[in-house]
Amino acid sequence: MTGNPVLDAIDAAILRELQNDARISNKDLAARVNVAASTCLERVRALQRRGVLAGFHAEADPAALGRPLQAYIAVRVRPHNRDVVEPFIRFVLDLPETLALSHIAGPDDFLVHVAVRDAAHLQRLLLDGFTSRREVAHLETQLIFQHHRKWDISPI
Amino acid sequence: MTGNPVLDAIDAAILRELQNDARISNKDLAARVNVAASTCLERVRALQRRGVLAGFHAEADPAALGRPLQAYIAVRVRPHNRDVVEPFIRFVLDLPETLALSHIAGPDDFLVHVAVRDAAHLQRLLLDGFTSRREVAHLETQLIFQHHRKWDISPI
DNA sequence: ACCGCTTCCGAATAGTCTTCGGCACATGAC
DNA sequence: GTCATGTGCCGAAGACTATTCGGAAGCGGT
């Protein structure tokens, strides 16, 4: 099931098209990858079953939602054990400012990607949201000038 | 038109639903946000026109595609001017390993988010892809244990 | 009240999704 | 070779959905 080593050309094409436009109709998708609509539908469902296609999401522009400023916040958490880490993760993911959170190896423990209204909003988030928490031992913030996300991931 | 400062409750609900499932049918979406299908369709198109909805993308699981290991690569580029930076950005975005690229302020210039097959693959990427380039002055790599992305961004 | 503007709705047509029976081909047993 | 089995693909057809459009309702401004 998960052991299938590679995608064939049609699956790869389906994946590419759906990553570019998740709302394409099944009929159009089938035409683009040169299979019948019924075949295409079954292929898509198989990709979902196998976990290759994990979901479909609309992309909202943070700037259009009043949050044009993005930053990374590197966080060190002490003590770095399960009882502290798990609530911290939940806390960060519940912040409306958070776009993504990584638990990383290195001097810092977490990297939090946030989108905020302006510098004042970022300052408030840092002071009230992060440094006020006991387990937060160290913070380092880097502003993001420009962020590029690649939507189409291909197999290896 | 674009000057409208906030989304009303219906737009916010549409945004939320589409961020959770971009392939929901217009009819179901309309039912969830309590408007007629025709109204819902026009709302969605308006959100696209305004740039709030920037696209619809399938989420592919990098691990299911044979790339279970993720890392951040912090890069310093010298000289840090337009003639060097722009080709570098293009180069990184063309790498199949790249998931995202941020141009940031601070001691490092770029943060590259990559997904690779294993540690050997990462090593090869660093040596052959990055340090072999003239403009790359410094590299720092951090492994990612766990990455959480929030799909539903809300206004402020 | 009246006008102009915007937003919403529901009916109707055009179009799509989804199921299902059957076909074609590959594989392995004998 | 020949048969049985399994897999994947296709196309037809009914069920369902998208999209358009005319008209109604709400809301400020005068």
mmCIF file of C-alpha atoms (C1' of nucleotides) in Angstrom:
data_model
loop_
_atom_site.group_PDB
_atom_site.id
_atom_site.type_symbol
_atom_site.label_atom_id
_atom_site.label_comp_id
_atom_site.label_asym_id
_atom_site.label_seq_id
_atom_site.Cartn_x
_atom_site.Cartn_y
_atom_site.Cartn_z
ATOM 1 C CA MET A 1 0.000 0.000 0.000
ATOM 2 C CA THR A 2 2.480 2.615 1.116
ATOM 3 C CA GLY A 3 5.180 0.361 -0.222
ATOM 4 C CA ASN A 4 4.531 1.267 -3.838
ATOM 5 C CA PRO A 5 7.835 2.923 -4.605
ATOM 6 C CA VAL A 6 6.880 5.377 -7.339
ATOM 7 C CA LEU A 7 3.963 7.059 -9.008
ATOM 8 C CA ASP A 8 3.382 6.316 -12.648
ATOM 9 C CA ALA A 9 3.296 9.137 -15.176
ATOM 10 C CA ILE A 10 -0.467 9.605 -14.938
ATOM 11 C CA ASP A 11 -0.470 9.817 -11.149
ATOM 12 C CA ALA A 12 2.364 12.315 -11.281
ATOM 13 C CA ALA A 13 0.456 14.421 -13.783
ATOM 14 C CA ILE A 14 -2.707 14.294 -11.661
ATOM 15 C CA LEU A 15 -0.703 15.359 -8.649
ATOM 16 C CA ARG A 16 0.857 18.235 -10.545
ATOM 17 C CA GLU A 17 -2.453 19.497 -11.896
ATOM 18 C CA LEU A 18 -4.225 19.289 -8.548
ATOM 19 C CA GLN A 19 -1.410 21.088 -6.787
ATOM 20 C CA ASN A 20 -1.691 23.884 -9.320
ATOM 21 C CA ASP A 21 -5.480 24.054 -9.179
ATOM 22 C CA ALA A 22 -7.350 21.952 -6.669
ATOM 23 C CA ARG A 23 -10.730 23.101 -7.976
ATOM 24 C CA ILE A 24 -10.265 21.862 -11.526
ATOM 25 C CA SER A 25 -13.228 19.686 -12.564
ATOM 26 C CA ASN A 26 -12.684 15.970 -12.791
ATOM 27 C CA LYS A 27 -13.550 16.118 -16.474
ATOM 28 C CA ASP A 28 -10.916 18.763 -17.230
ATOM 29 C CA LEU A 29 -8.358 16.963 -15.116
ATOM 30 C CA ALA A 30 -9.027 13.743 -17.010
ATOM 31 C CA ALA A 31 -8.578 15.558 -20.317
ATOM 32 C CA ARG A 32 -5.267 17.055 -19.165
ATOM 33 C CA VAL A 33 -3.821 13.720 -18.132
ATOM 34 C CA ASN A 34 -5.359 11.800 -21.049
ATOM 35 C CA VAL A 35 -7.555 9.270 -19.306
ATOM 36 C CA ALA A 36 -11.312 8.771 -19.093
ATOM 37 C CA ALA A 37 -13.148 10.730 -16.411
ATOM 38 C CA SER A 38 -14.091 7.581 -14.533
ATOM 39 C CA THR A 39 -10.488 6.405 -14.529
ATOM 40 C CA CYS A 40 -9.299 9.772 -13.352
ATOM 41 C CA LEU A 41 -11.764 9.804 -10.484
ATOM 42 C CA GLU A 42 -10.571 6.399 -9.321
ATOM 43 C CA ARG A 43 -6.927 7.499 -9.592
ATOM 44 C CA VAL A 44 -7.557 10.560 -7.461
ATOM 45 C CA ARG A 45 -9.338 8.495 -4.836
ATOM 46 C CA ALA A 46 -6.490 5.980 -4.831
ATOM 47 C CA LEU A 47 -3.989 8.799 -4.266
ATOM 48 C CA GLN A 48 -6.070 9.986 -1.336
ATOM 49 C CA ARG A 49 -6.318 6.465 0.083
ATOM 50 C CA ARG A 50 -2.554 6.062 -0.180
ATOM 51 C CA GLY A 51 -1.991 9.347 1.631
ATOM 52 C CA VAL A 52 -0.167 10.948 -1.271
ATOM 53 C CA LEU A 53 -2.935 13.500 -1.611
ATOM 54 C CA ALA A 54 -3.398 14.653 1.956
ATOM 55 C CA GLY A 55 -5.952 17.408 1.405
ATOM 56 C CA PHE A 56 -7.177 20.333 -0.671
ATOM 57 C CA HIS A 57 -6.828 23.863 0.596
ATOM 58 C CA ALA A 58 -7.696 27.347 -0.550
ATOM 59 C CA GLU A 59 -4.784 29.753 -0.320
ATOM 60 C CA ALA A 60 -5.692 32.985 1.435
ATOM 61 C CA ASP A 61 -3.438 36.004 1.090
ATOM 62 C CA PRO A 62 -2.442 37.181 4.589
ATOM 63 C CA ALA A 63 -1.799 40.698 3.263
ATOM 64 C CA ALA A 64 -5.339 40.878 1.872
ATOM 65 C CA LEU A 65 -6.560 39.865 5.327
ATOM 66 C CA GLY A 66 -4.790 42.779 6.959
ATOM 67 C CA ARG A 67 -1.617 40.962 7.954
ATOM 68 C CA PRO A 68 1.058 42.084 5.499
ATOM 69 C CA LEU A 69 4.071 41.598 7.776
ATOM 70 C CA GLN A 70 5.612 38.163 8.246
ATOM 71 C CA ALA A 71 8.359 36.973 10.555
ATOM 72 C CA TYR A 72 10.102 33.927 11.931
ATOM 73 C CA ILE A 73 10.354 33.606 15.675
ATOM 74 C CA ALA A 74 13.039 31.201 16.911
ATOM 75 C CA VAL A 75 12.176 29.963 20.400
ATOM 76 C CA ARG A 76 14.153 28.119 23.057
ATOM 77 C CA VAL A 77 12.037 26.314 25.574
ATOM 78 C CA ARG A 78 13.287 25.156 28.987
ATOM 79 C CA PRO A 79 12.977 22.489 30.204
ATOM 80 C CA HIS A 80 12.740 20.814 26.863
ATOM 81 C CA ASN A 81 10.599 17.849 27.843
ATOM 82 C CA ARG A 82 7.264 16.432 26.769
ATOM 83 C CA ASP A 83 5.222 18.081 29.506
ATOM 84 C CA VAL A 84 6.414 21.493 28.419
ATOM 85 C CA VAL A 85 6.743 20.981 24.678
ATOM 86 C CA GLU A 86 3.289 19.609 23.945
ATOM 87 C CA PRO A 87 1.319 22.425 25.576
ATOM 88 C CA PHE A 88 3.646 24.924 23.940
ATOM 89 C CA ILE A 89 2.906 23.490 20.494
ATOM 90 C CA ARG A 90 -0.811 23.634 21.157
ATOM 91 C CA PHE A 91 -0.495 27.209 22.366
ATOM 92 C CA VAL A 92 1.391 28.350 19.271
ATOM 93 C CA LEU A 93 -0.969 26.616 16.863
ATOM 94 C CA ASP A 94 -3.922 28.285 18.546
ATOM 95 C CA LEU A 95 -2.506 31.768 17.999
ATOM 96 C CA PRO A 96 -4.292 33.411 15.071
ATOM 97 C CA GLU A 97 -0.993 34.954 13.991
ATOM 98 C CA THR A 98 0.680 31.585 13.435
ATOM 99 C CA LEU A 99 1.071 30.304 9.894
ATOM 100 C CA ALA A 100 3.355 27.378 10.649
ATOM 101 C CA LEU A 101 5.397 25.841 13.446
ATOM 102 C CA SER A 102 8.466 23.641 13.219
ATOM 103 C CA HIS A 103 10.048 21.642 15.995
ATOM 104 C CA ILE A 104 13.715 21.672 15.071
ATOM 105 C CA ALA A 105 17.129 20.367 16.081
ATOM 106 C CA GLY A 106 19.813 22.878 17.004
ATOM 107 C CA PRO A 107 20.343 25.696 19.469
ATOM 108 C CA ASP A 108 16.736 26.792 18.960
ATOM 109 C CA ASP A 109 13.853 24.430 19.615
ATOM 110 C CA PHE A 110 11.054 25.906 17.534
ATOM 111 C CA LEU A 111 10.662 28.104 14.530
ATOM 112 C CA VAL A 112 7.334 29.883 14.340
ATOM 113 C CA HIS A 113 6.186 31.519 11.127
ATOM 114 C CA VAL A 114 3.752 34.346 11.817
ATOM 115 C CA ALA A 115 1.819 36.974 9.858
ATOM 116 C CA VAL A 116 0.945 40.203 11.659
ATOM 117 C CA ARG A 117 -0.621 43.583 10.998
ATOM 118 C CA ASP A 118 2.489 45.667 11.643
ATOM 119 C CA ALA A 119 5.575 45.972 13.821
ATOM 120 C CA ALA A 120 3.549 47.006 16.835
ATOM 121 C CA HIS A 121 1.419 43.911 16.485
ATOM 122 C CA LEU A 122 4.554 41.779 16.281
ATOM 123 C CA GLN A 123 5.966 43.423 19.385
ATOM 124 C CA ARG A 124 2.765 42.760 21.290
ATOM 125 C CA LEU A 125 2.753 39.156 20.131
ATOM 126 C CA LEU A 126 6.327 38.655 21.306
ATOM 127 C CA LEU A 127 5.877 40.311 24.677
ATOM 128 C CA ASP A 128 2.392 39.155 25.577
ATOM 129 C CA GLY A 129 2.319 35.878 23.703
ATOM 130 C CA PHE A 130 5.802 34.497 24.092
ATOM 131 C CA THR A 131 8.109 36.086 26.651
ATOM 132 C CA SER A 132 5.327 36.138 29.221
ATOM 133 C CA ARG A 133 5.323 32.340 29.214
ATOM 134 C CA ARG A 134 7.525 30.646 31.796
ATOM 135 C CA GLU A 135 8.978 27.984 29.514
ATOM 136 C CA VAL A 136 10.202 30.466 26.902
ATOM 137 C CA ALA A 137 13.911 30.893 27.608
ATOM 138 C CA HIS A 138 15.063 32.743 24.525
ATOM 139 C CA LEU A 139 13.552 34.461 21.492
ATOM 140 C CA GLU A 140 15.012 35.617 18.231
ATOM 141 C CA THR A 141 12.915 37.297 15.579
ATOM 142 C CA GLN A 142 13.657 37.685 11.907
ATOM 143 C CA LEU A 143 11.516 39.728 9.563
ATOM 144 C CA ILE A 144 10.580 38.186 6.240
ATOM 145 C CA PHE A 145 10.975 40.421 3.186
ATOM 146 C CA GLN A 146 9.537 37.959 0.744
ATOM 147 C CA HIS A 147 8.173 34.450 1.073
ATOM 148 C CA HIS A 148 7.882 32.004 -1.839
ATOM 149 C CA ARG A 149 6.049 28.737 -1.399
ATOM 150 C CA LYS A 150 6.291 26.043 -4.011
ATOM 151 C CA TRP A 151 2.945 24.391 -4.560
ATOM 152 C CA ASP A 152 3.947 21.513 -6.740
ATOM 153 C CA ILE A 153 6.021 18.909 -5.001
ATOM 154 C CA SER A 154 7.189 16.088 -7.228
ATOM 155 C CA PRO A 155 8.371 12.607 -6.268
ATOM 156 C CA ILE A 156 12.132 12.719 -5.613
ATOM 157 C CA MET B 1 -13.826 47.330 -4.057
ATOM 158 C CA THR B 2 -10.440 46.322 -2.731
ATOM 159 C CA GLY B 3 -10.803 49.048 -0.155
ATOM 160 C CA ASN B 4 -13.333 47.084 1.862
ATOM 161 C CA PRO B 5 -11.497 46.820 5.164
ATOM 162 C CA VAL B 6 -12.976 43.623 6.535
ATOM 163 C CA LEU B 7 -14.766 40.495 5.462
ATOM 164 C CA ASP B 8 -18.312 40.023 6.637
ATOM 165 C CA ALA B 9 -19.295 36.880 8.503
ATOM 166 C CA ILE B 10 -20.329 35.005 5.364
ATOM 167 C CA ASP B 11 -17.076 35.730 3.552
ATOM 168 C CA ALA B 12 -15.121 34.646 6.601
ATOM 169 C CA ALA B 13 -17.089 31.406 6.744
ATOM 170 C CA ILE B 14 -16.545 30.759 3.034
ATOM 171 C CA LEU B 15 -12.847 31.370 3.493
ATOM 172 C CA ARG B 16 -12.686 29.001 6.425
ATOM 173 C CA GLU B 17 -14.546 26.223 4.633
ATOM 174 C CA LEU B 18 -12.497 26.515 1.474
ATOM 175 C CA GLN B 19 -9.250 26.512 3.409
ATOM 176 C CA ASN B 20 -10.344 23.291 5.080
ATOM 177 C CA ASP B 21 -11.565 21.658 1.881
ATOM 178 C CA ALA B 22 -11.002 23.383 -1.420
ATOM 179 C CA ARG B 23 -12.906 20.693 -3.321
ATOM 180 C CA ILE B 24 -16.216 21.103 -1.524
ATOM 181 C CA SER B 25 -19.061 21.575 -4.004
ATOM 182 C CA ASN B 26 -20.556 25.022 -4.344
ATOM 183 C CA LYS B 27 -23.905 23.650 -3.218
ATOM 184 C CA ASP B 28 -22.490 22.189 -0.006
ATOM 185 C CA LEU B 29 -20.479 25.312 0.640
ATOM 186 C CA ALA B 30 -23.603 27.426 0.228
ATOM 187 C CA ALA B 31 -25.470 25.206 2.666
ATOM 188 C CA ARG B 32 -22.676 25.486 5.237
ATOM 189 C CA VAL B 33 -22.610 29.271 5.141
ATOM 190 C CA ASN B 34 -26.402 29.646 4.806
ATOM 191 C CA VAL B 35 -26.782 31.432 1.509
ATOM 192 C CA ALA B 36 -28.202 30.427 -1.872
ATOM 193 C CA ALA B 37 -25.869 28.597 -4.237
ATOM 194 C CA SER B 38 -25.901 31.456 -6.715
ATOM 195 C CA THR B 39 -24.994 33.926 -4.004
ATOM 196 C CA CYS B 40 -22.232 31.703 -2.757
ATOM 197 C CA LEU B 41 -20.756 31.370 -6.220
ATOM 198 C CA GLU B 42 -20.670 35.127 -6.640
ATOM 199 C CA ARG B 43 -19.095 35.571 -3.192
ATOM 200 C CA VAL B 44 -16.326 33.123 -4.007
ATOM 201 C CA ARG B 45 -15.621 34.874 -7.294
ATOM 202 C CA ALA B 46 -15.563 38.238 -5.541
ATOM 203 C CA LEU B 47 -13.043 36.912 -3.021
ATOM 204 C CA GLN B 48 -10.881 35.746 -5.910
ATOM 205 C CA ARG B 49 -11.206 39.087 -7.680
ATOM 206 C CA ARG B 50 -10.196 40.905 -4.509
ATOM 207 C CA GLY B 51 -7.151 38.700 -4.104
ATOM 208 C CA VAL B 52 -8.242 37.306 -0.765
ATOM 209 C CA LEU B 53 -8.530 33.856 -2.279
ATOM 210 C CA ALA B 54 -5.256 33.519 -4.122
ATOM 211 C CA GLY B 55 -5.545 29.935 -5.326
ATOM 212 C CA PHE B 56 -6.548 26.356 -4.595
ATOM 213 C CA HIS B 57 -3.942 23.687 -4.050
ATOM 214 C CA ALA B 58 -3.803 19.987 -3.355
ATOM 215 C CA GLU B 59 -1.571 19.095 -0.434
ATOM 216 C CA ALA B 60 0.869 16.325 -1.265
ATOM 217 C CA ASP B 61 2.635 14.489 1.542
ATOM 218 C CA PRO B 62 6.405 14.725 0.962
ATOM 219 C CA ALA B 63 6.959 11.564 3.004
ATOM 220 C CA ALA B 64 4.564 9.619 0.776
ATOM 221 C CA LEU B 65 6.575 10.876 -2.185
ATOM 222 C CA GLY B 66 9.796 9.443 -0.790
ATOM 223 C CA ARG B 67 11.058 12.571 0.937
ATOM 224 C CA PRO B 68 10.444 12.049 4.659
ATOM 225 C CA LEU B 69 13.261 14.272 5.960
ATOM 226 C CA GLN B 70 12.832 18.032 6.166
ATOM 227 C CA ALA B 71 15.290 20.773 7.032
ATOM 228 C CA TYR B 72 15.845 24.502 7.073
ATOM 229 C CA ILE B 73 18.956 25.809 5.392
ATOM 230 C CA ALA B 74 20.000 29.324 6.429
ATOM 231 C CA VAL B 75 22.085 30.924 3.699
ATOM 232 C CA ARG B 76 24.299 34.023 3.616
ATOM 233 C CA VAL B 77 24.894 35.379 0.162
ATOM 234 C CA ARG B 78 27.752 37.756 -0.756
ATOM 235 C CA PRO B 79 27.566 40.258 -2.272
ATOM 236 C CA HIS B 80 23.996 40.830 -1.243
ATOM 237 C CA ASN B 81 22.843 42.810 -4.261
ATOM 238 C CA ARG B 82 20.138 42.440 -6.873
ATOM 239 C CA ASP B 83 22.359 40.820 -9.508
ATOM 240 C CA VAL B 84 23.266 38.032 -7.130
ATOM 241 C CA VAL B 85 20.047 37.696 -5.162
ATOM 242 C CA GLU B 86 17.606 37.327 -8.039
ATOM 243 C CA PRO B 87 19.380 34.441 -9.789
ATOM 244 C CA PHE B 88 19.874 32.789 -6.418
ATOM 245 C CA ILE B 89 16.152 32.912 -5.718
ATOM 246 C CA ARG B 90 15.387 31.436 -9.115
ATOM 247 C CA PHE B 91 17.971 28.712 -8.556
ATOM 248 C CA VAL B 92 16.535 27.695 -5.187
ATOM 249 C CA LEU B 93 12.950 27.681 -6.408
ATOM 250 C CA ASP B 94 13.944 25.431 -9.300
ATOM 251 C CA LEU B 95 15.422 22.801 -6.982
ATOM 252 C CA PRO B 96 12.982 19.897 -6.647
ATOM 253 C CA GLU B 97 13.910 19.613 -2.971
ATOM 254 C CA THR B 98 12.698 23.128 -2.133
ATOM 255 C CA LEU B 99 9.357 23.522 -0.388
ATOM 256 C CA ALA B 100 9.640 27.228 0.422
ATOM 257 C CA LEU B 101 12.119 30.097 0.387
ATOM 258 C CA SER B 102 12.162 33.211 2.523
ATOM 259 C CA HIS B 103 14.250 36.295 2.004
ATOM 260 C CA ILE B 104 14.845 37.531 5.523
ATOM 261 C CA ALA B 105 16.422 40.302 7.572
ATOM 262 C CA GLY B 106 19.208 39.424 9.977
ATOM 263 C CA PRO B 107 22.598 37.763 9.925
ATOM 264 C CA ASP B 108 21.300 35.213 7.420
ATOM 265 C CA ASP B 109 19.817 36.287 4.113
ATOM 266 C CA PHE B 110 17.648 33.341 3.148
ATOM 267 C CA LEU B 111 15.875 30.500 4.833
ATOM 268 C CA VAL B 112 15.221 27.535 2.563
ATOM 269 C CA HIS B 113 12.756 24.841 3.592
ATOM 270 C CA VAL B 114 13.594 21.525 1.913
ATOM 271 C CA ALA B 115 12.301 17.945 1.902
ATOM 272 C CA VAL B 116 14.789 15.199 1.093
ATOM 273 C CA ARG B 117 15.019 11.431 0.952
ATOM 274 C CA ASP B 118 17.565 11.018 3.761
ATOM 275 C CA ALA B 119 20.657 12.537 5.355
ATOM 276 C CA ALA B 120 22.852 11.543 2.430
ATOM 277 C CA HIS B 121 20.512 13.323 0.065
ATOM 278 C CA LEU B 122 20.641 16.420 2.256
ATOM 279 C CA GLN B 123 24.426 16.316 2.325
ATOM 280 C CA ARG B 124 24.566 16.065 -1.447
ATOM 281 C CA LEU B 125 22.133 18.953 -1.782
ATOM 282 C CA LEU B 126 24.227 21.125 0.517
ATOM 283 C CA LEU B 127 27.569 20.333 -1.097
ATOM 284 C CA ASP B 128 26.542 20.152 -4.741
ATOM 285 C CA GLY B 129 23.623 22.536 -4.695
ATOM 286 C CA PHE B 130 24.679 25.276 -2.315
ATOM 287 C CA THR B 131 28.319 25.435 -1.237
ATOM 288 C CA SER B 132 29.467 24.904 -4.808
ATOM 289 C CA ARG B 133 27.915 28.257 -5.730
ATOM 290 C CA ARG B 134 30.212 31.271 -5.559
ATOM 291 C CA GLU B 135 27.749 33.643 -3.926
ATOM 292 C CA VAL B 136 27.018 31.306 -1.000
ATOM 293 C CA ALA B 137 29.156 32.615 1.860
ATOM 294 C CA HIS B 138 27.749 30.663 4.787
ATOM 295 C CA LEU B 139 25.350 27.801 5.432
ATOM 296 C CA GLU B 140 23.615 26.564 8.535
ATOM 297 C CA THR B 141 21.306 23.578 8.492
ATOM 298 C CA GLN B 142 18.674 22.627 10.996
ATOM 299 C CA LEU B 143 16.743 19.379 10.870
ATOM 300 C CA ILE B 144 12.989 19.541 11.320
ATOM 301 C CA PHE B 145 11.496 16.980 13.687
ATOM 302 C CA GLN B 146 7.933 17.958 13.067
ATOM 303 C CA HIS B 147 6.278 20.573 10.888
ATOM 304 C CA HIS B 148 2.758 21.890 11.462
ATOM 305 C CA ARG B 149 1.117 24.127 8.908
ATOM 306 C CA LYS B 150 -2.069 25.966 9.718
ATOM 307 C CA TRP B 151 -4.428 25.896 6.771
ATOM 308 C CA ASP B 152 -7.042 28.306 7.961
ATOM 309 C CA ILE B 153 -5.876 31.858 8.206
ATOM 310 C CA SER B 154 -8.445 34.269 9.563
ATOM 311 C CA PRO B 155 -8.633 38.032 9.191
ATOM 312 C CA ILE B 156 -6.663 39.752 11.983
ATOM 313 C "C1'" DA C 1 -41.526 58.989 -1.501
ATOM 314 C "C1'" DC C 2 -38.369 58.191 -5.125
ATOM 315 C "C1'" DC C 3 -34.133 56.917 -7.291
ATOM 316 C "C1'" DG C 4 -29.986 54.378 -7.900
ATOM 317 C "C1'" DC C 5 -27.205 50.929 -6.260
ATOM 318 C "C1'" DT C 6 -26.162 46.577 -4.397
ATOM 319 C "C1'" DT C 7 -27.074 42.066 -2.904
ATOM 320 C "C1'" DC C 8 -29.733 38.198 -2.737
ATOM 321 C "C1'" DC C 9 -32.697 34.624 -4.368
ATOM 322 C "C1'" DG C 10 -34.901 30.740 -7.168
ATOM 323 C "C1'" DA C 11 -35.983 28.622 -11.560
ATOM 324 C "C1'" DA C 12 -34.167 26.575 -15.484
ATOM 325 C "C1'" DT C 13 -30.747 24.965 -18.666
ATOM 326 C "C1'" DA C 14 -26.297 23.364 -19.478
ATOM 327 C "C1'" DG C 15 -23.021 20.745 -17.845
ATOM 328 C "C1'" DT C 16 -20.571 17.443 -14.596
ATOM 329 C "C1'" DC C 17 -20.119 13.496 -11.383
ATOM 330 C "C1'" DT C 18 -20.358 8.907 -10.356
ATOM 331 C "C1'" DT C 19 -21.682 4.186 -10.847
ATOM 332 C "C1'" DC C 20 -21.502 0.005 -13.111
ATOM 333 C "C1'" DG C 21 -21.163 -3.614 -16.609
ATOM 334 C "C1'" DG C 22 -18.078 -5.073 -19.723
ATOM 335 C "C1'" DC C 23 -13.641 -5.140 -22.389
ATOM 336 C "C1'" DA C 24 -8.632 -5.753 -22.854
ATOM 337 C "C1'" DC C 25 -4.468 -7.140 -21.304
ATOM 338 C "C1'" DA C 26 -1.016 -9.286 -18.193
ATOM 339 C "C1'" DT C 27 0.333 -13.045 -15.253
ATOM 340 C "C1'" DG C 28 0.879 -17.594 -13.620
ATOM 341 C "C1'" DA C 29 -0.634 -22.551 -13.349
ATOM 342 C "C1'" DC C 30 -0.849 -26.602 -15.752
ATOM 343 C "C1'" DG D 1 -1.014 -23.195 -25.780
ATOM 344 C "C1'" DT D 2 -5.084 -22.497 -22.844
ATOM 345 C "C1'" DC D 3 -7.486 -21.344 -19.050
ATOM 346 C "C1'" DA D 4 -8.436 -18.820 -14.764
ATOM 347 C "C1'" DT D 5 -7.691 -14.810 -12.213
ATOM 348 C "C1'" DG D 6 -6.784 -10.120 -11.357
ATOM 349 C "C1'" DT D 7 -6.211 -5.396 -12.624
ATOM 350 C "C1'" DG D 8 -7.123 -1.296 -14.799
ATOM 351 C "C1'" DC D 9 -9.570 1.164 -18.205
ATOM 352 C "C1'" DC D 10 -13.532 2.734 -20.731
ATOM 353 C "C1'" DG D 11 -18.238 4.699 -22.054
ATOM 354 C "C1'" DA D 12 -23.221 5.103 -21.317
ATOM 355 C "C1'" DA D 13 -26.691 6.852 -18.402
ATOM 356 C "C1'" DG D 14 -29.125 8.660 -14.478
ATOM 357 C "C1'" DA D 15 -28.403 11.583 -10.593
ATOM 358 C "C1'" DC D 16 -26.668 15.554 -9.295
ATOM 359 C "C1'" DT D 17 -24.421 20.356 -9.601
ATOM 360 C "C1'" DA D 18 -22.952 24.768 -11.755
ATOM 361 C "C1'" DT D 19 -24.106 28.835 -13.689
ATOM 362 C "C1'" DT D 20 -26.992 32.350 -15.716
ATOM 363 C "C1'" DC D 21 -30.476 35.652 -15.429
ATOM 364 C "C1'" DG D 22 -34.669 38.279 -14.290
ATOM 365 C "C1'" DG D 23 -36.705 40.109 -10.624
ATOM 366 C "C1'" DA D 24 -37.362 41.211 -5.549
ATOM 367 C "C1'" DA D 25 -35.664 43.184 -1.332
ATOM 368 C "C1'" DG D 26 -32.842 46.272 1.369
ATOM 369 C "C1'" DC D 27 -30.454 50.649 2.029
ATOM 370 C "C1'" DG D 28 -28.754 55.534 1.672
ATOM 371 C "C1'" DG D 29 -29.182 59.959 -0.249
ATOM 372 C "C1'" DT D 30 -32.145 63.743 -1.567
#
